[in-house]
Coordinates of C-alpha atoms in Angstrom, one line a residue:
M1 CA -19.4 -54.8 73.1
P2 CA -16.4 -52.8 71.9
T3 CA -16.7 -49.1 71.1
G4 CA -17.8 -48.3 67.5
T5 CA -19.9 -51.4 66.8
G6 CA -23.1 -49.4 66.5
K7 CA -24.8 -50.0 69.8
T8 CA -26.2 -46.5 70.1
I9 CA -27.7 -46.2 66.6
A10 CA -29.2 -49.7 67.0
L11 CA -30.9 -48.8 70.2
L12 CA -32.1 -45.5 68.9
S13 CA -33.5 -47.2 65.8
L14 CA -35.3 -49.8 67.8
I15 CA -37.0 -47.3 70.2
T16 CA -37.9 -44.7 67.6
S17 CA -39.3 -47.4 65.3
Y18 CA -41.4 -48.8 68.1
R19 CA -43.4 -45.6 68.4
L20 CA -44.0 -45.2 64.7
P21 CA -47.3 -47.2 64.6
R22 CA -48.3 -45.4 67.9
P23 CA -48.1 -41.7 66.9
D24 CA -50.4 -40.7 69.8
S25 CA -48.5 -42.6 72.4
P26 CA -47.1 -40.4 75.2
M27 CA -44.0 -42.6 75.5
K28 CA -40.7 -40.7 75.8
L29 CA -37.2 -42.0 75.3
V30 CA -34.9 -40.6 78.0
Y31 CA -31.3 -41.2 77.0
C32 CA -28.8 -40.5 79.8
T33 CA -25.1 -40.0 79.1
R34 CA -22.2 -39.4 81.3
T35 CA -20.6 -36.5 79.5
V36 CA -21.6 -33.6 77.3
H37 CA -19.4 -35.0 74.5
E38 CA -21.4 -38.3 74.6
M39 CA -24.6 -36.4 74.6
E40 CA -23.7 -34.5 71.5
K41 CA -22.5 -37.7 69.8
T42 CA -25.8 -39.4 70.6
L43 CA -27.8 -36.4 69.2
G44 CA -25.7 -36.4 66.1
E45 CA -26.5 -40.1 65.4
L46 CA -30.1 -39.5 66.2
K47 CA -30.2 -36.6 63.7
L48 CA -28.9 -38.9 60.9
L49 CA -31.4 -41.6 61.8
H50 CA -34.3 -39.0 61.9
E51 CA -33.4 -37.7 58.5
Y52 CA -33.3 -41.3 57.1
Q53 CA -36.7 -42.1 58.6
V54 CA -38.4 -39.0 57.4
C55 CA -36.9 -39.5 53.9
H56 CA -38.3 -43.0 53.6
L57 CA -41.4 -42.9 55.8
G58 CA -42.6 -39.4 55.5
A59 CA -44.0 -36.9 58.0
Q60 CA -45.2 -39.6 60.3
A61 CA -41.6 -40.3 61.3
K62 CA -41.0 -36.7 62.5
I63 CA -40.1 -36.4 66.2
L64 CA -38.9 -33.7 68.6
A65 CA -35.6 -34.6 70.2
I66 CA -33.6 -32.2 72.4
G67 CA -30.4 -32.2 74.4
L68 CA -30.5 -30.6 77.9
S69 CA -27.4 -29.4 79.7
S70 CA -26.3 -26.6 82.1
R71 CA -26.6 -22.9 81.6
K72 CA -22.9 -22.7 80.7
N73 CA -23.5 -25.0 77.7
L74 CA -26.7 -23.4 76.5
C75 CA -26.5 -19.7 77.5
V76 CA -26.0 -17.1 74.6
N77 CA -25.8 -14.0 76.8
P78 CA -22.2 -12.8 76.4
Q79 CA -22.2 -11.0 79.8
V80 CA -23.3 -14.2 81.6
L81 CA -20.8 -16.3 79.6
A82 CA -18.0 -14.0 80.7
A83 CA -18.0 -15.8 84.1
E84 CA -15.2 -18.1 84.8
N85 CA -16.9 -21.4 85.6
R86 CA -20.2 -23.1 85.7
D87 CA -21.2 -22.0 89.2
S88 CA -20.4 -18.4 88.3
V89 CA -22.5 -18.6 85.1
D90 CA -25.4 -20.0 87.1
A91 CA -25.1 -17.2 89.6
A92 CA -24.9 -14.6 86.9
C93 CA -28.0 -16.0 85.2
R94 CA -30.0 -16.1 88.4
K95 CA -29.0 -12.6 89.1
R96 CA -30.7 -11.5 85.9
T97 CA -33.7 -13.9 85.8
A98 CA -34.9 -14.4 89.4
S99 CA -38.4 -13.3 90.0
W100 CA -37.5 -10.9 92.8
V101 CA -34.9 -9.3 90.5
R102 CA -37.4 -8.8 87.7
A103 CA -39.9 -7.3 90.2
L104 CA -37.2 -5.0 91.5
S105 CA -36.4 -3.9 87.9
A106 CA -40.0 -2.5 87.6
E107 CA -39.1 0.1 90.2
N108 CA -35.4 0.5 89.3
P109 CA -34.6 0.7 85.6
N110 CA -30.9 0.3 86.4
V111 CA -31.3 -3.3 87.5
E112 CA -29.8 -5.5 84.7
L113 CA -31.9 -8.2 83.2
C114 CA -31.4 -10.8 80.5
D115 CA -33.0 -9.8 77.2
Y116 CA -33.1 -13.4 75.9
F117 CA -35.0 -14.5 79.0
E118 CA -37.4 -11.5 78.8
N119 CA -38.1 -12.2 75.2
Y120 CA -38.7 -15.9 76.0
E121 CA -41.1 -14.9 78.8
K122 CA -43.0 -12.5 76.5
A123 CA -43.4 -15.3 73.9
A124 CA -45.2 -17.4 76.6
E125 CA -47.0 -20.4 75.1
N126 CA -45.6 -19.5 71.6
A127 CA -42.1 -20.3 72.7
L128 CA -42.0 -23.7 71.1
L129 CA -39.5 -25.8 69.0
P130 CA -40.7 -27.2 65.7
P131 CA -40.1 -31.0 65.1
G132 CA -36.5 -32.0 64.6
V133 CA -33.4 -33.2 66.5
Y134 CA -31.6 -30.4 68.3
T135 CA -28.1 -30.6 69.5
L136 CA -26.8 -28.1 72.0
E137 CA -25.4 -26.0 69.2
D138 CA -28.7 -26.2 67.4
L139 CA -30.5 -24.9 70.5
R140 CA -28.1 -22.0 70.8
A141 CA -28.5 -21.1 67.2
F142 CA -32.3 -21.3 67.4
G143 CA -32.3 -19.2 70.6
K144 CA -30.1 -16.5 69.1
N145 CA -32.2 -16.4 65.9
R146 CA -35.5 -16.0 67.9
G147 CA -34.0 -13.9 70.7
W148 CA -35.1 -16.5 73.3
C149 CA -33.1 -18.1 76.1
P150 CA -32.1 -21.6 74.8
Y151 CA -31.7 -23.0 78.4
F152 CA -35.2 -22.1 79.6
L153 CA -36.6 -23.0 76.2
A154 CA -35.1 -26.5 76.4
R155 CA -36.4 -27.0 79.9
H156 CA -39.8 -26.0 78.8
M157 CA -39.8 -28.4 75.8
V158 CA -39.0 -31.4 78.0
Q159 CA -42.7 -32.0 78.4
F160 CA -43.3 -32.0 74.6
A161 CA -40.2 -33.8 73.4
N162 CA -40.3 -37.4 72.2
V163 CA -36.6 -38.0 72.9
I164 CA -34.6 -36.3 75.7
V165 CA -30.9 -36.6 76.0
Y166 CA -29.2 -35.4 79.1
S167 CA -26.7 -36.4 81.8
Y168 CA -27.1 -38.9 84.6
Q169 CA -27.6 -36.2 87.2
Y170 CA -30.8 -35.0 85.7
L171 CA -32.4 -38.3 86.6
L172 CA -30.3 -39.6 89.5
D173 CA -29.6 -36.5 91.6
P174 CA -32.7 -35.8 93.7
K175 CA -32.1 -32.1 93.8
V176 CA -31.9 -31.8 90.0
A177 CA -34.5 -34.5 89.1
G178 CA -37.0 -32.8 91.4
I179 CA -36.9 -29.7 89.1
I180 CA -36.2 -31.1 85.6
S181 CA -37.6 -34.7 85.5
K182 CA -40.5 -34.6 87.9
E183 CA -43.1 -34.4 85.1
L184 CA -41.8 -37.3 82.9
Q185 CA -44.5 -39.7 81.9
K186 CA -44.6 -43.2 83.5
E187 CA -44.4 -44.6 79.9
S188 CA -40.9 -43.3 79.5
V189 CA -38.2 -45.6 78.3
V190 CA -35.0 -44.8 80.2
V191 CA -31.6 -45.7 78.8
F192 CA -28.3 -45.3 80.7
D193 CA -25.3 -45.2 78.3
E194 CA -22.1 -46.6 80.0
A195 CA -24.3 -47.7 82.9
H196 CA -21.3 -49.0 84.9
N197 CA -20.8 -45.4 85.9
I198 CA -24.1 -45.1 87.7
D199 CA -22.7 -46.1 91.1
N200 CA -20.1 -43.3 91.1
V201 CA -22.7 -40.8 90.0
C202 CA -25.1 -41.7 92.8
I203 CA -22.3 -41.6 95.4
E204 CA -21.3 -38.1 94.1
A205 CA -24.9 -36.8 94.1
L206 CA -25.6 -37.9 97.7
S207 CA -22.2 -36.9 99.1
V208 CA -21.3 -33.7 100.9
S209 CA -17.8 -32.2 100.6
V210 CA -16.4 -29.9 103.3
R211 CA -13.3 -27.9 102.5
R212 CA -10.4 -27.6 105.0
V213 CA -10.7 -23.8 105.0
T214 CA -14.4 -24.2 106.1
L215 CA -13.4 -26.4 109.1
E216 CA -10.5 -24.0 110.0
G217 CA -13.0 -21.1 109.9
E218 CA -15.4 -23.0 112.2
N219 CA -12.6 -23.6 114.8
A220 CA -11.5 -19.9 114.6
L221 CA -15.1 -18.8 115.2
K222 CA -15.5 -21.1 118.1
E223 CA -12.3 -19.8 119.7
S224 CA -13.5 -16.3 119.2
F225 CA -16.7 -17.0 121.0
N226 CA -14.9 -18.7 123.9
S227 CA -12.6 -15.7 124.3
V228 CA -15.5 -13.2 124.6
R229 CA -18.0 -15.4 126.4
N230 CA -17.2 -14.0 129.9
D231 CA -15.6 -10.7 128.9
E232 CA -18.0 -7.9 129.8
D233 CA -16.1 -5.2 128.0
A234 CA -15.8 -7.4 124.8
C235 CA -19.5 -8.2 124.9
N236 CA -20.3 -4.5 125.1
Y237 CA -17.9 -3.7 122.3
L238 CA -19.2 -6.4 120.0
H239 CA -22.7 -5.2 120.7
L240 CA -21.8 -1.7 119.4
V241 CA -20.0 -3.1 116.4
C242 CA -22.8 -5.5 115.4
E243 CA -25.6 -3.0 116.1
P244 CA -24.1 0.6 115.6
D245 CA -27.4 2.3 116.4
S246 CA -27.7 0.7 119.8
K247 CA -26.5 2.5 122.9
R248 CA -24.0 1.2 125.5
L249 CA -25.8 0.1 128.6
N250 CA -24.5 1.8 131.7
K251 CA -26.4 0.0 134.4
S252 CA -24.9 -3.2 135.7
S253 CA -28.4 -4.7 136.1
D254 CA -28.7 -4.5 132.3
L255 CA -25.6 -6.6 131.6
D256 CA -27.5 -9.9 131.1
E257 CA -29.7 -8.2 128.5
D258 CA -26.6 -6.7 126.9
R259 CA -25.0 -10.2 126.6
H260 CA -28.1 -11.6 125.1
N261 CA -28.3 -8.9 122.5
T262 CA -24.6 -9.4 121.7
K263 CA -25.0 -13.1 121.1
Q264 CA -28.0 -12.4 118.9
S265 CA -25.9 -9.9 116.9
V266 CA -23.1 -12.3 116.6
K267 CA -25.5 -15.0 115.4
W268 CA -26.6 -12.6 112.7
E269 CA -23.0 -12.0 111.7
V270 CA -22.4 -15.7 111.5
K271 CA -25.4 -16.2 109.2
K272 CA -24.3 -13.3 107.0
H273 CA -20.9 -15.0 106.4
S274 CA -22.5 -18.4 105.8
A275 CA -20.8 -20.0 108.8
E276 CA -22.4 -22.8 110.8
C277 CA -24.7 -21.5 113.6
I278 CA -24.5 -24.6 115.7
I279 CA -21.7 -23.1 117.7
C280 CA -23.8 -20.1 118.6
E281 CA -26.6 -22.2 119.9
K282 CA -24.3 -23.6 122.6
Y283 CA -24.2 -20.3 124.4

């Protein structure tokens, strides 16, 4: 059907009306969209529908519907949002919310944490959303008002929501689905908007991209290993560079042990720079 004929609102009306005579049913509607713009549009239409149903049917029509997106779209911490892209925002968030960072902050007050996340953690089981339909903007506004992290609040509310709207990846990508969608009830109704895009999303989720600079780095590393493999002086030198506290071995009988230690040190350097260690294992 052409765009603008009311497919979305018709589908939402059907499913939300189905659960009206079954208020205690654990059934969820999981509505998957391709883009954040489509997610916001769906939530906007659902909000109008919800207002209409509550106006004409009363409190029994109340539901909890949320949109779930990435940290970049839900974060309200200005220092985290100052990062350039989504990956940088994710890294900045984890740098302030990881359990080991929070444990370290107990010993070192100079360790920077996220106040919104700390307030959310302190609220514990009281960190809940009242019934309603929440767009991403609504979640950000609610989080700012309460001082809670909207991203972690939305993730927490997935188990309580009647309607969840998020992108394909949250259900199709095994890495993401294993974290976000693993606790969805079996009674859930799953809808894929623009479902002809599913193939491409699945291919992207299960594909691995390797940059040319990574391959070039692998070749350069391999050549470096080949050049020092039988060079005794280079092995001793690398041993001193990689382990400054060790002493140069003077006895020729200790050369094999020196080479072994050098290779182990180089392996450590490779791991530190996130290079592939398969090359090291050859030697």
